[in-house]
XYZ file of C-alpha atoms in Angstrom:
739
model
C 69.462 79.106 8.459
C 68.464 79.692 12.040
C 67.979 83.459 11.627
C 66.228 85.859 9.255
C 64.689 89.317 9.309
C 61.053 90.197 9.865
C 59.981 93.854 9.706
C 63.625 94.884 9.978
C 64.267 92.854 13.125
C 66.448 89.767 13.364
C 64.649 86.650 14.582
C 66.368 83.425 15.606
C 64.364 80.215 15.534
C 66.393 78.853 18.441
C 64.985 81.574 20.692
C 61.793 82.511 18.825
C 58.563 81.716 20.763
C 57.482 78.218 19.768
C 53.826 79.191 19.454
C 54.757 81.775 16.784
C 56.380 79.357 14.326
C 53.109 78.952 12.444
C 52.654 82.725 12.117
C 56.247 83.063 10.879
C 55.590 80.340 8.324
C 52.617 82.311 6.984
C 54.611 85.560 6.915
C 57.368 83.825 4.958
C 54.850 82.524 2.423
C 53.758 86.117 1.829
C 57.384 87.195 1.284
C 57.608 89.209 4.527
C 60.660 87.414 5.945
C 64.041 88.060 4.352
C 67.557 86.643 4.469
C 69.810 88.390 7.009
C 72.730 88.158 4.545
C 71.328 89.101 1.124
C 67.955 90.623 1.931
C 66.052 88.325 -0.445
C 62.810 86.648 0.729
C 63.217 83.290 2.444
C 60.805 80.522 3.306
C 60.441 78.761 6.655
C 60.646 74.989 6.509
C 58.057 73.576 8.889
C 57.796 69.929 7.957
C 58.421 66.469 9.360
C 61.661 65.277 7.803
C 63.976 68.086 9.012
C 64.097 70.595 11.888
C 62.643 74.079 11.192
C 64.932 76.408 9.239
C 64.851 79.337 6.875
C 65.898 78.680 3.284
C 66.051 80.261 -0.141
C 63.564 78.620 -2.441
C 65.389 79.293 -5.718
C 68.814 80.561 -4.697
C 71.833 78.424 -3.869
C 74.790 80.845 -3.704
C 73.738 83.138 -0.865
C 76.522 83.583 1.696
C 75.639 83.327 5.336
C 77.830 82.759 8.350
C 78.664 79.146 9.111
C 77.846 79.988 12.693
C 74.281 80.722 11.636
C 73.195 77.104 11.476
C 70.119 75.894 13.256
C 70.365 75.496 17.006
C 67.455 73.407 18.220
C 64.697 75.233 19.975
C 64.330 73.992 23.580
C 60.672 73.123 22.846
C 61.364 71.411 19.517
C 61.237 67.615 19.709
C 62.985 65.555 17.073
C 60.821 62.917 15.363
C 60.901 59.469 16.924
C 61.119 56.394 14.703
C 59.585 53.130 15.834
C 62.012 50.234 15.793
C 60.446 46.777 16.154
C 62.012 44.441 18.670
C 62.531 41.771 16.038
C 63.888 42.372 12.502
C 62.100 41.269 9.384
C 63.036 37.732 8.455
C 62.272 36.822 4.894
C 60.439 33.561 4.863
C 58.340 31.686 2.428
C 54.717 31.609 3.333
C 53.441 28.087 3.704
C 51.535 27.604 0.503
C 48.551 25.405 -0.147
C 49.607 21.902 -1.072
C 50.083 21.321 -4.779
C 47.683 18.413 -4.768
C 45.475 17.407 -7.640
C 42.123 19.084 -7.908
C 40.900 22.639 -7.736
C 44.073 24.018 -6.143
C 45.947 23.079 -9.320
C 43.279 24.819 -11.371
C 43.666 27.957 -9.264
C 47.445 27.879 -9.561
C 47.209 27.676 -13.332
C 45.017 30.786 -13.223
C 47.699 32.470 -11.067
C 45.369 32.540 -8.032
C 47.569 31.599 -5.102
C 46.504 30.784 -1.572
C 48.546 30.186 1.532
C 47.901 27.126 3.685
C 45.512 28.851 6.096
C 43.545 30.429 3.252
C 43.222 27.055 1.506
C 42.101 25.476 4.774
C 39.302 28.054 5.019
C 38.342 27.458 1.384
C 37.983 23.700 1.862
C 36.075 23.765 5.176
C 32.638 23.928 3.599
C 30.557 21.830 5.984
C 29.523 22.912 9.470
C 30.220 26.161 11.329
C 33.467 27.932 10.468
C 34.987 31.092 11.917
C 37.670 32.682 9.755
C 39.651 35.212 11.776
C 40.874 37.403 8.941
C 43.379 39.944 10.186
C 44.056 43.240 8.440
C 45.463 42.760 4.937
C 45.169 38.970 5.113
C 43.307 38.498 1.824
C 39.839 37.740 3.163
C 38.125 38.778 -0.078
C 40.237 36.255 -1.961
C 39.284 33.579 0.568
C 35.571 34.368 0.288
C 35.589 34.303 -3.495
C 37.869 31.254 -3.733
C 35.679 29.390 -1.233
C 32.534 30.236 -3.184
C 34.146 29.189 -6.470
C 35.467 25.970 -4.903
C 32.030 25.048 -3.602
C 30.405 25.578 -7.002
C 33.092 24.266 -9.355
C 34.716 21.505 -7.303
C 31.962 20.325 -4.948
C 29.071 20.910 -7.344
C 27.081 22.777 -4.731
C 24.206 24.624 -6.304
C 24.839 28.393 -6.283
C 21.147 28.986 -5.583
C 21.580 27.271 -2.203
C 24.269 29.754 -1.120
C 23.884 33.172 0.488
C 26.895 35.498 0.487
C 26.363 38.579 2.674
C 28.565 41.676 2.486
C 28.349 45.003 4.296
C 28.335 47.274 1.260
C 26.900 47.103 -2.239
C 30.365 47.908 -3.563
C 31.781 44.831 -1.815
C 28.980 42.665 -3.215
C 29.675 43.832 -6.771
C 33.406 43.299 -6.275
C 32.746 39.720 -5.127
C 30.728 38.986 -8.274
C 33.366 40.458 -10.565
C 36.149 38.537 -8.860
C 34.212 35.294 -9.104
C 34.019 35.683 -12.868
C 37.823 35.629 -12.999
C 37.952 32.162 -11.409
C 38.355 29.045 -13.570
C 35.203 27.021 -14.318
C 32.956 29.861 -13.105
C 30.625 31.582 -15.558
C 27.945 34.266 -15.397
C 25.181 31.671 -15.195
C 26.685 30.388 -11.943
C 27.171 33.850 -10.486
C 23.672 35.003 -11.451
C 22.145 32.224 -9.349
C 24.107 33.209 -6.246
C 22.337 35.356 -3.668
C 24.952 38.034 -3.049
C 24.271 41.352 -1.356
C 24.064 43.359 1.813
C 21.911 42.389 4.768
C 19.445 45.104 3.826
C 19.161 44.162 0.160
C 18.749 40.426 0.808
C 16.332 40.724 3.714
C 14.300 43.338 1.865
C 13.871 40.989 -1.095
C 12.599 38.365 1.324
C 9.941 40.521 2.976
C 8.923 42.183 -0.303
C 8.391 38.783 -1.918
C 5.851 37.655 0.673
C 4.226 41.025 1.434
C 4.745 43.158 -1.688
C 2.073 45.737 -0.844
C 3.468 46.357 2.658
C 7.015 46.736 1.341
C 6.495 48.729 -1.842
C 9.743 50.518 -2.654
C 7.988 53.867 -3.065
C 7.166 53.709 0.642
C 10.809 53.530 1.690
C 12.144 56.533 3.633
C 15.370 56.748 1.658
C 16.608 60.169 2.683
C 17.843 61.274 6.065
C 16.062 64.560 5.441
C 12.594 62.939 5.301
C 13.195 60.967 8.461
C 14.436 64.083 10.232
C 11.355 66.036 9.141
C 9.141 63.399 10.710
C 10.828 63.472 14.097
C 10.940 67.275 13.967
C 7.176 67.200 13.578
C 7.034 65.027 16.687
C 9.496 67.366 18.395
C 7.119 70.281 17.983
C 4.714 68.379 20.226
C 7.375 68.709 22.941
C 8.088 72.319 21.931
C 11.649 71.393 20.942
C 13.458 74.088 18.999
C 14.731 72.779 15.663
C 17.990 74.708 15.958
C 18.633 73.633 19.533
C 17.787 69.947 19.595
C 20.263 67.436 18.116
C 17.843 65.690 15.751
C 20.644 64.013 13.787
C 21.856 62.377 16.981
C 18.287 61.435 17.854
C 17.932 59.531 14.577
C 21.179 57.691 15.272
C 19.961 56.748 18.744
C 16.625 55.515 17.389
C 18.460 53.397 14.823
C 20.663 51.973 17.581
C 17.621 50.956 19.638
C 15.991 49.326 16.626
C 19.103 47.394 15.613
C 19.481 46.073 19.143
C 15.794 45.018 19.161
C 14.651 47.545 21.753
C 11.121 48.694 20.806
C 9.985 52.219 21.697
C 7.829 51.077 24.609
C 10.763 49.269 26.257
C 13.345 52.059 26.115
C 14.833 52.800 29.537
C 15.974 56.399 29.269
C 19.001 57.424 31.326
C 18.741 61.181 30.772
C 16.288 63.899 29.854
C 17.657 63.837 26.329
C 16.988 60.087 26.008
C 13.476 60.606 27.419
C 12.806 63.077 24.628
C 14.313 60.795 21.994
C 12.230 57.876 23.296
C 9.121 59.999 22.738
C 10.292 60.899 19.226
C 10.947 57.188 18.605
C 7.408 56.273 19.670
C 5.827 58.996 17.534
C 8.108 58.241 14.567
C 6.996 54.612 14.562
C 3.331 55.684 14.858
C 3.651 58.130 11.944
C 5.284 55.477 9.770
C 2.472 53.040 10.509
C -0.195 55.654 9.779
C 1.433 56.563 6.445
C 2.426 52.948 5.687
C 6.082 53.924 5.353
C 9.226 52.057 6.367
C 12.947 52.797 6.770
C 16.100 50.752 6.270
C 16.092 49.449 9.844
C 12.528 48.181 9.318
C 13.781 45.911 6.526
C 15.836 43.972 9.066
C 13.248 43.996 11.843
C 10.501 43.084 9.380
C 12.456 40.067 8.177
C 13.245 39.001 11.743
C 9.589 39.204 12.794
C 8.380 37.462 9.634
C 10.643 34.447 10.189
C 9.911 34.352 13.908
C 6.155 34.496 13.471
C 5.912 32.164 10.461
C 7.817 28.919 11.141
C 6.592 27.421 7.877
C 8.066 30.308 5.922
C 11.354 29.963 7.818
C 11.362 26.266 6.903
C 10.943 27.162 3.217
C 13.929 29.475 3.340
C 15.950 26.858 5.191
C 15.098 24.361 2.466
C 16.284 26.851 -0.163
C 19.482 28.070 1.528
C 21.978 25.583 2.938
C 25.236 27.589 2.998
C 25.828 31.020 4.461
C 28.977 33.132 4.081
C 29.002 36.338 6.125
C 31.674 38.980 5.551
C 32.723 41.514 8.242
C 31.122 39.369 10.928
C 32.557 41.584 13.669
C 30.262 44.402 12.494
C 26.884 42.675 12.650
C 24.216 43.826 15.074
C 21.698 41.912 17.155
C 18.897 41.671 14.597
C 21.275 40.562 11.810
C 22.848 38.009 14.130
C 19.482 36.556 15.136
C 18.219 36.264 11.546
C 21.338 34.464 10.332
C 21.265 32.042 13.254
C 17.609 31.231 12.526
C 18.236 30.636 8.857
C 21.269 28.376 9.276
C 19.922 26.396 12.249
C 19.087 23.370 10.057
C 22.486 22.859 8.427
C 24.763 24.964 10.643
C 26.789 25.646 7.501
C 27.734 29.126 8.593
C 31.037 30.635 7.488
C 31.690 33.820 9.472
C 34.627 35.906 8.251
C 35.851 38.826 10.328
C 38.364 40.279 12.742
C 37.434 41.142 16.306
C 40.401 43.532 16.365
C 38.552 45.665 13.796
C 35.202 45.867 15.566
C 34.617 49.640 15.716
C 30.896 50.239 15.160
C 29.295 49.851 18.569
C 27.414 53.119 18.013
C 25.492 51.304 15.249
C 24.689 48.357 17.484
C 27.577 46.121 16.433
C 28.871 43.867 19.171
C 32.261 42.072 19.084
C 30.897 39.434 21.462
C 29.180 37.771 18.493
C 32.563 36.883 17.022
C 34.299 36.409 20.390
C 31.638 33.931 21.545
C 31.179 32.136 18.223
C 32.664 28.953 19.645
C 30.247 29.037 22.574
C 27.230 29.160 20.267
C 28.761 26.620 17.883
C 30.962 24.302 20.017
C 31.876 22.182 16.993
C 33.009 25.184 14.964
C 36.378 25.154 13.245
C 38.483 28.290 13.622
C 40.960 29.246 10.916
C 43.232 32.222 11.508
C 44.588 34.153 8.534
C 47.734 35.654 10.008
C 49.719 36.694 6.940
C 49.535 40.404 6.176
C 49.997 41.093 2.457
C 49.355 44.842 2.709
C 51.685 46.562 5.171
C 55.427 46.486 5.724
C 57.038 44.616 8.609
C 57.545 47.686 10.807
C 53.906 48.756 10.500
C 52.631 45.245 11.181
C 54.965 44.801 14.170
C 53.810 48.047 15.712
C 50.127 47.304 15.050
C 50.594 43.913 16.745
C 52.165 45.591 19.758
C 49.310 48.103 20.053
C 46.391 45.680 19.750
C 47.977 43.022 21.970
C 47.193 45.247 24.963
C 43.466 44.629 24.565
C 42.123 41.986 26.883
C 38.859 41.060 25.130
C 40.103 39.547 21.883
C 41.185 36.356 20.157
C 44.932 36.128 20.661
C 46.674 36.286 17.308
C 49.562 38.022 15.622
C 49.931 39.177 12.040
C 53.069 38.430 10.033
C 54.270 40.827 7.344
C 55.225 39.506 3.940
C 57.665 42.256 3.056
C 60.378 44.369 4.625
C 59.981 48.043 5.413
C 61.172 50.922 3.259
C 60.233 53.364 6.037
C 59.439 52.953 9.696
C 56.463 54.442 11.602
C 57.291 57.942 12.755
C 56.065 60.211 15.572
C 56.341 63.954 15.075
C 55.552 66.668 17.600
C 53.873 69.872 16.384
C 52.979 72.694 18.745
C 49.232 72.571 18.052
C 46.679 71.596 15.416
C 47.570 74.559 13.203
C 51.239 73.592 13.025
C 50.233 69.951 12.726
C 48.358 70.734 9.511
C 51.252 72.755 8.106
C 53.805 70.012 8.820
C 51.678 67.355 7.145
C 51.002 69.457 4.050
C 54.723 70.262 3.745
C 55.578 66.572 3.978
C 53.008 65.668 1.338
C 54.329 68.391 -0.988
C 57.869 67.009 -0.639
C 56.700 63.506 -1.499
C 54.636 64.706 -4.446
C 57.749 66.421 -5.806
C 59.546 63.076 -5.611
C 56.930 61.272 -7.684
C 54.175 60.219 -5.263
C 50.559 60.616 -6.439
C 47.905 62.491 -4.395
C 45.619 59.447 -4.114
C 48.379 57.548 -2.300
C 47.872 59.751 0.793
C 45.264 59.527 3.541
C 44.885 61.817 6.549
C 42.802 60.146 9.256
C 41.184 61.638 12.343
C 38.942 60.535 15.207
C 36.008 62.906 14.620
C 34.978 65.032 11.677
C 35.535 68.285 13.591
C 39.257 67.470 13.805
C 39.626 67.939 10.039
C 39.206 71.733 10.178
C 42.871 72.802 10.188
C 44.105 70.240 7.657
C 41.179 71.052 5.360
C 42.088 74.732 5.436
C 45.785 74.146 4.831
C 45.175 71.856 1.868
C 42.695 74.327 0.377
C 45.190 77.180 0.779
C 47.987 75.067 -0.725
C 45.706 74.295 -3.698
C 46.438 70.584 -3.436
C 43.743 68.198 -4.744
C 41.895 66.547 -1.889
C 38.574 64.905 -1.114
C 36.947 64.891 2.301
C 34.333 62.332 3.239
C 31.085 64.234 3.666
C 29.598 62.617 6.772
C 29.576 65.958 8.557
C 28.949 69.558 7.679
C 31.599 72.234 7.180
C 33.236 73.216 10.456
C 31.954 76.775 10.155
C 28.415 75.473 9.587
C 28.306 73.498 12.813
C 25.571 74.417 15.278
C 27.662 76.166 17.921
C 30.103 77.681 15.464
C 27.296 79.296 13.459
C 25.795 80.765 16.621
C 29.145 82.082 17.813
C 30.012 83.623 14.454
C 26.554 85.231 14.346
C 27.607 87.645 17.107
C 30.622 88.706 15.052
C 28.606 89.033 11.846
C 26.018 91.222 13.563
C 28.760 93.418 14.958
C 29.659 94.278 11.349
C 26.117 94.270 9.973
C 23.389 94.651 12.625
C 20.737 93.879 9.980
C 22.145 90.498 8.874
C 18.971 88.359 8.938
C 20.743 85.019 8.524
C 23.114 85.825 11.376
C 20.207 86.916 13.578
C 18.468 83.635 12.815
C 21.618 81.793 13.975
C 21.898 84.018 17.045
C 18.398 83.469 18.432
C 19.091 79.908 19.562
C 21.991 81.037 21.771
C 19.706 83.622 23.416
C 17.118 80.894 24.130
C 14.626 82.612 21.827
C 12.335 80.821 19.384
C 12.909 81.104 15.656
C 9.533 82.797 15.316
C 11.072 85.812 17.046
C 12.868 86.674 13.815
C 9.611 87.821 12.231
C 8.859 89.949 15.299
C 12.315 91.513 15.102
C 11.886 92.322 11.410
C 8.536 93.969 12.125
C 9.970 96.010 14.996
C 12.920 97.028 12.828
C 10.566 98.411 10.161
C 8.062 100.051 12.482
C 10.601 101.704 14.756
C 13.282 102.318 12.130
C 16.024 100.482 13.988
C 18.438 97.617 13.303
C 17.647 93.985 14.054
C 20.160 94.130 16.898
C 18.446 97.166 18.422
C 15.074 95.451 17.953
C 16.202 92.745 20.380
C 15.711 95.226 23.222
C 12.141 95.940 22.100
C 10.809 92.386 21.974
C 7.570 91.934 23.895
C 6.225 88.958 25.806
C 9.535 88.005 27.392
C 10.275 87.448 31.049
C 11.770 90.407 32.872
C 15.201 88.795 33.238
C 15.276 88.027 29.486
C 14.499 91.625 28.555
C 17.132 92.862 30.965
C 19.731 90.527 29.481
C 18.960 91.546 25.891
C 19.160 95.255 26.674
C 22.500 94.692 28.406
C 24.148 92.943 25.455
C 22.965 95.276 22.663
C 25.677 97.932 23.264
C 28.341 95.202 23.288
C 27.744 94.342 19.623
C 29.271 97.653 18.554
C 32.407 96.903 20.581
C 33.033 93.493 19.047
C 33.929 94.781 15.595
C 36.728 96.926 17.029
C 38.440 94.078 18.873
C 40.739 91.287 17.791
C 38.645 88.170 17.028
C 39.903 86.237 20.067
C 39.144 89.162 22.400
C 35.686 89.519 20.865
C 34.933 85.823 21.372
C 35.928 86.033 25.027
C 33.447 88.912 25.524
C 30.735 86.927 23.710
C 31.363 84.056 26.105
C 31.662 85.927 29.381
C 29.485 89.017 28.967
C 26.930 88.094 26.309
C 25.849 84.729 27.735
C 27.285 82.338 25.162
C 29.056 80.214 27.784
C 25.725 79.648 29.525
C 24.193 78.485 26.253
C 27.049 76.063 25.550
C 26.911 74.728 29.091
C 23.198 73.942 28.777
C 23.113 72.716 25.190
C 26.685 71.752 24.402
C 26.558 67.997 24.958
C 22.955 67.079 24.209
C 22.869 63.677 22.626
C 26.474 63.656 21.503
C 29.263 62.146 23.553
C 31.756 62.637 20.757
C 31.593 66.285 19.719
C 30.781 68.888 22.326
C 29.947 72.547 22.046
C 32.866 73.505 24.264
C 35.217 71.751 21.840
C 33.773 73.735 18.948
C 34.315 77.005 20.810
C 37.948 76.129 21.548
C 38.469 75.219 17.893
C 37.117 78.615 16.852
C 39.503 80.309 19.263
C 42.474 78.439 17.825
C 41.852 79.814 14.345
C 40.711 83.251 15.604
C 44.169 83.791 17.128
C 45.635 84.005 13.621
C 43.642 87.102 12.641
C 43.890 90.719 13.710
C 40.406 91.869 12.721
C 36.912 90.434 12.937
C 36.404 91.265 9.275
C 39.445 89.247 8.192
C 38.417 86.302 10.366
C 34.887 86.199 8.936
C 36.239 86.476 5.399
C 38.381 83.432 6.108
C 35.381 81.534 7.500
C 33.312 82.343 4.405
C 36.153 81.247 2.105
C 36.369 77.927 3.929
C 32.577 77.434 3.778
C 32.764 77.924 0.024
C 35.813 75.652 -0.221
C 33.846 72.907 1.551
C 31.005 73.294 -0.955
C 33.432 73.212 -3.861
C 35.203 70.162 -2.440
C 31.914 68.309 -2.268
C 31.676 68.626 -6.057
C 34.922 66.696 -6.690
C 34.282 63.419 -8.546
C 35.193 60.375 -6.483
C 37.570 59.251 -9.230
C 39.812 62.320 -8.968
C 43.471 61.719 -8.062
C 43.330 63.404 -4.681
C 44.505 63.232 -1.087
C 41.891 61.541 1.074
C 40.638 63.129 4.310
C 38.542 60.760 6.388
C 37.460 59.731 9.839
C 39.057 56.442 10.846
C 35.632 54.787 10.791
C 35.116 55.725 7.142
C 38.594 54.517 6.150
C 38.010 50.942 7.285
C 38.547 48.506 4.430
C 40.710 50.957 2.454
C 44.480 51.152 2.033
C 47.012 53.853 1.160
C 50.767 54.109 0.719
C 51.043 57.009 3.176
C 48.831 57.441 6.246
C 48.905 60.361 8.700
C 47.021 59.984 11.990
C 46.020 63.350 13.428
C 46.198 64.216 17.134
C 47.378 60.931 18.617
C 46.828 62.335 22.105
C 44.645 61.736 25.132
C 41.146 63.053 24.499
C 41.356 62.384 20.776
C 42.534 58.769 20.458
C 41.333 57.581 22.907
C 38.396 59.936 22.980
C 37.394 61.681 26.205
C 34.158 59.708 26.492
C 36.049 56.383 26.551
C 38.471 57.662 29.187
C 35.529 58.767 31.304
C 33.826 55.382 30.848
C 36.988 53.643 32.065
C 37.022 55.851 35.166
C 33.438 54.749 35.792
C 34.360 51.075 35.580
C 33.529 50.273 31.939
C 36.654 49.205 29.974
C 34.876 48.339 26.706
C 34.807 51.811 25.088
C 38.545 52.164 25.693
C 39.141 48.775 24.072
C 37.175 49.922 21.036
C 39.278 53.087 20.864
C 42.401 50.926 20.731
C 40.833 48.879 17.942
C 40.088 52.127 16.141
C 43.756 53.106 16.286
C 44.684 49.622 15.066
C 42.375 50.082 12.065
C 44.011 53.443 11.304
C 47.502 51.929 11.467
C 46.693 48.982 9.241
C 45.437 51.228 6.418
C 49.100 52.080 5.708
C 51.079 50.056 3.191
C 54.481 51.797 3.268
C 54.573 54.830 5.576
C 52.756 55.656 8.807
C 52.953 58.964 10.683
C 51.547 59.889 14.082
C 51.081 63.536 14.965
C 51.499 64.166 18.699
C 50.847 67.886 19.323
C 51.747 69.381 22.692
C 48.581 71.500 22.674
C 45.105 70.811 21.380
C 42.225 73.258 21.531
C 44.484 75.653 23.435
C 45.153 73.139 26.218
C 48.248 71.079 26.997
C 47.773 67.408 26.129
C 49.601 64.137 26.658
C 50.480 61.516 24.028
C 47.906 58.765 23.604
C 48.196 56.065 26.243
C 48.149 53.572 23.363
C 51.434 54.970 22.046
C 53.283 56.024 25.186
C 55.489 52.947 25.259
C 56.823 53.731 21.765
C 57.469 57.400 22.471
C 58.844 56.757 25.931
C 60.280 53.218 26.141
C 60.130 53.271 29.941
C 56.355 53.856 29.916
C 53.969 50.954 30.326
C 51.073 50.542 27.917
C 48.026 51.881 29.697
C 44.753 50.032 29.663
């Protein structure tokens, strides 16, 4: 149905304001929209598979005029399906030759390898680069190669080092090896398998056990942050203003790229401050004889560099090196491995430059791109068969990544036809985007899909706010990766909401504590305010105007904003926020503090996100209730066991290495993917961040096995946006793929 009644008035979707579809959807859920023919409640379909329409949920015999069918809204865009230029051609993958020897043993154990995989398994001597595209079976190659070397070539397992990027991957390698013929636990136990950190730590701890006692390791982020906060007090940095989490990330980046504190060349005031924190952090660790995870790598590097005899002993012990995820290694890891394999040059590097997405950690794709330059005699084996995704997904992923200039030229080939084709859908904004995705998931669950088959991927953690809320309200099981705090607990959001909370309760101490930072007041002022409140029998808000020891302009500003608090509670949330910005000084605060140390998530973005959700509520009280419910939902979600059958919400970075039947990519628009910072870098002459953004999208696409969906909203954070330049050519065939 195109029409229904709301509050006694007839509404037609074909002429209803597009921006109000989401509100109508919510009203229908609450039973406030009724059928124009029978008067019974109707629901509004706002999904992906069909155009919007009203429908009876449990009633099939309602009469309505045949003329009352849906007429498309002028702003409604039908989904677009990607059609590859070439159809899927079933072909037999070239298999490894059925020769005598270990390949026959593997075949009997039902372990099959294609020709390229078998080539990589057999190339055991000298430098080898295995370009393992997405879904190409690299884990099977690594384990088969290791088993082949031990069982067929009688290479001692104790002379081999197998390096993975996660402990989980290392354990998986060991378990898989035990399933191979002629491999037993005695063999596997002699292998050195682990992450860079675990292996290099064992090396330094063996030769300097007192220096590297495990009880001296700074395991928690909290302890490290406390140390640099102590250093920050020497610079009079406010704990609630300065981005200490970003400072720790920057310090780690400098360490992993072998830039000591005294050689940092700061490019901004923020970096100058972080460089000071870096220097003091290193001094405090030395004084207390502590070390962190980055020190494990640097310590190993320095030990081998400074003790040639010790390096020679390790070279005598280890003769074969297999490195997984080679595209993700950083400078210090790269240098250590090259030192250790210099004598035999038996280095097997397995990776995919098209999936290099961790530059913020110090990873550099040039290590894999220039492998042949460092090792001119290296063999290169390309694994180009994709055993994960359908033909249509693989074809589209190939088309996207082929636009990058700095890469090894290669193309993946799918091993199976498509049941569905990648789809673009066009919501109005992030609120409708979340609703459409949840509706689509609910439809698929009703048809037998399981929650754990779904993944919703986004560029930054902040982008998960709307989909998190919709899933929580729909009571669907979901798990969100916890790399970031709840949206409503973010620095700028907390400060903004503090104004609203104090408008309802002028004695809310927690809100006042959150407010002080936005007024450029120190946290110690809270105690002064509490004392004034008691002595002069006034609220904490009124006490702001009685603070002593401030500059004249500060006192004047505080006295001017106090009366405004009472007004806020009487306004609609969006109106109140606009007053907080323009008349209470919050815009000034965001302008000064909103991008300190973080290119990815800015304070202005947080404010726009708050406004998007605030539009849905009529009262400040209702809005804050919603925020508190979502804060609690985030806490509850964090208690879900990892084994629960649940929809996965994740940043694209966190999803790397995983796979799902159904993948939804949020906000495939300019400013999101690619991110604003990469677009700005391109304008300033640096194309590399934009290339990494394209690789990031490629990683997101290749997580999908069967179905892939791109959301392309027309508005994001209350501003009109354009489809991602990486996808323009598929949405508009006449467009050229932008670099």
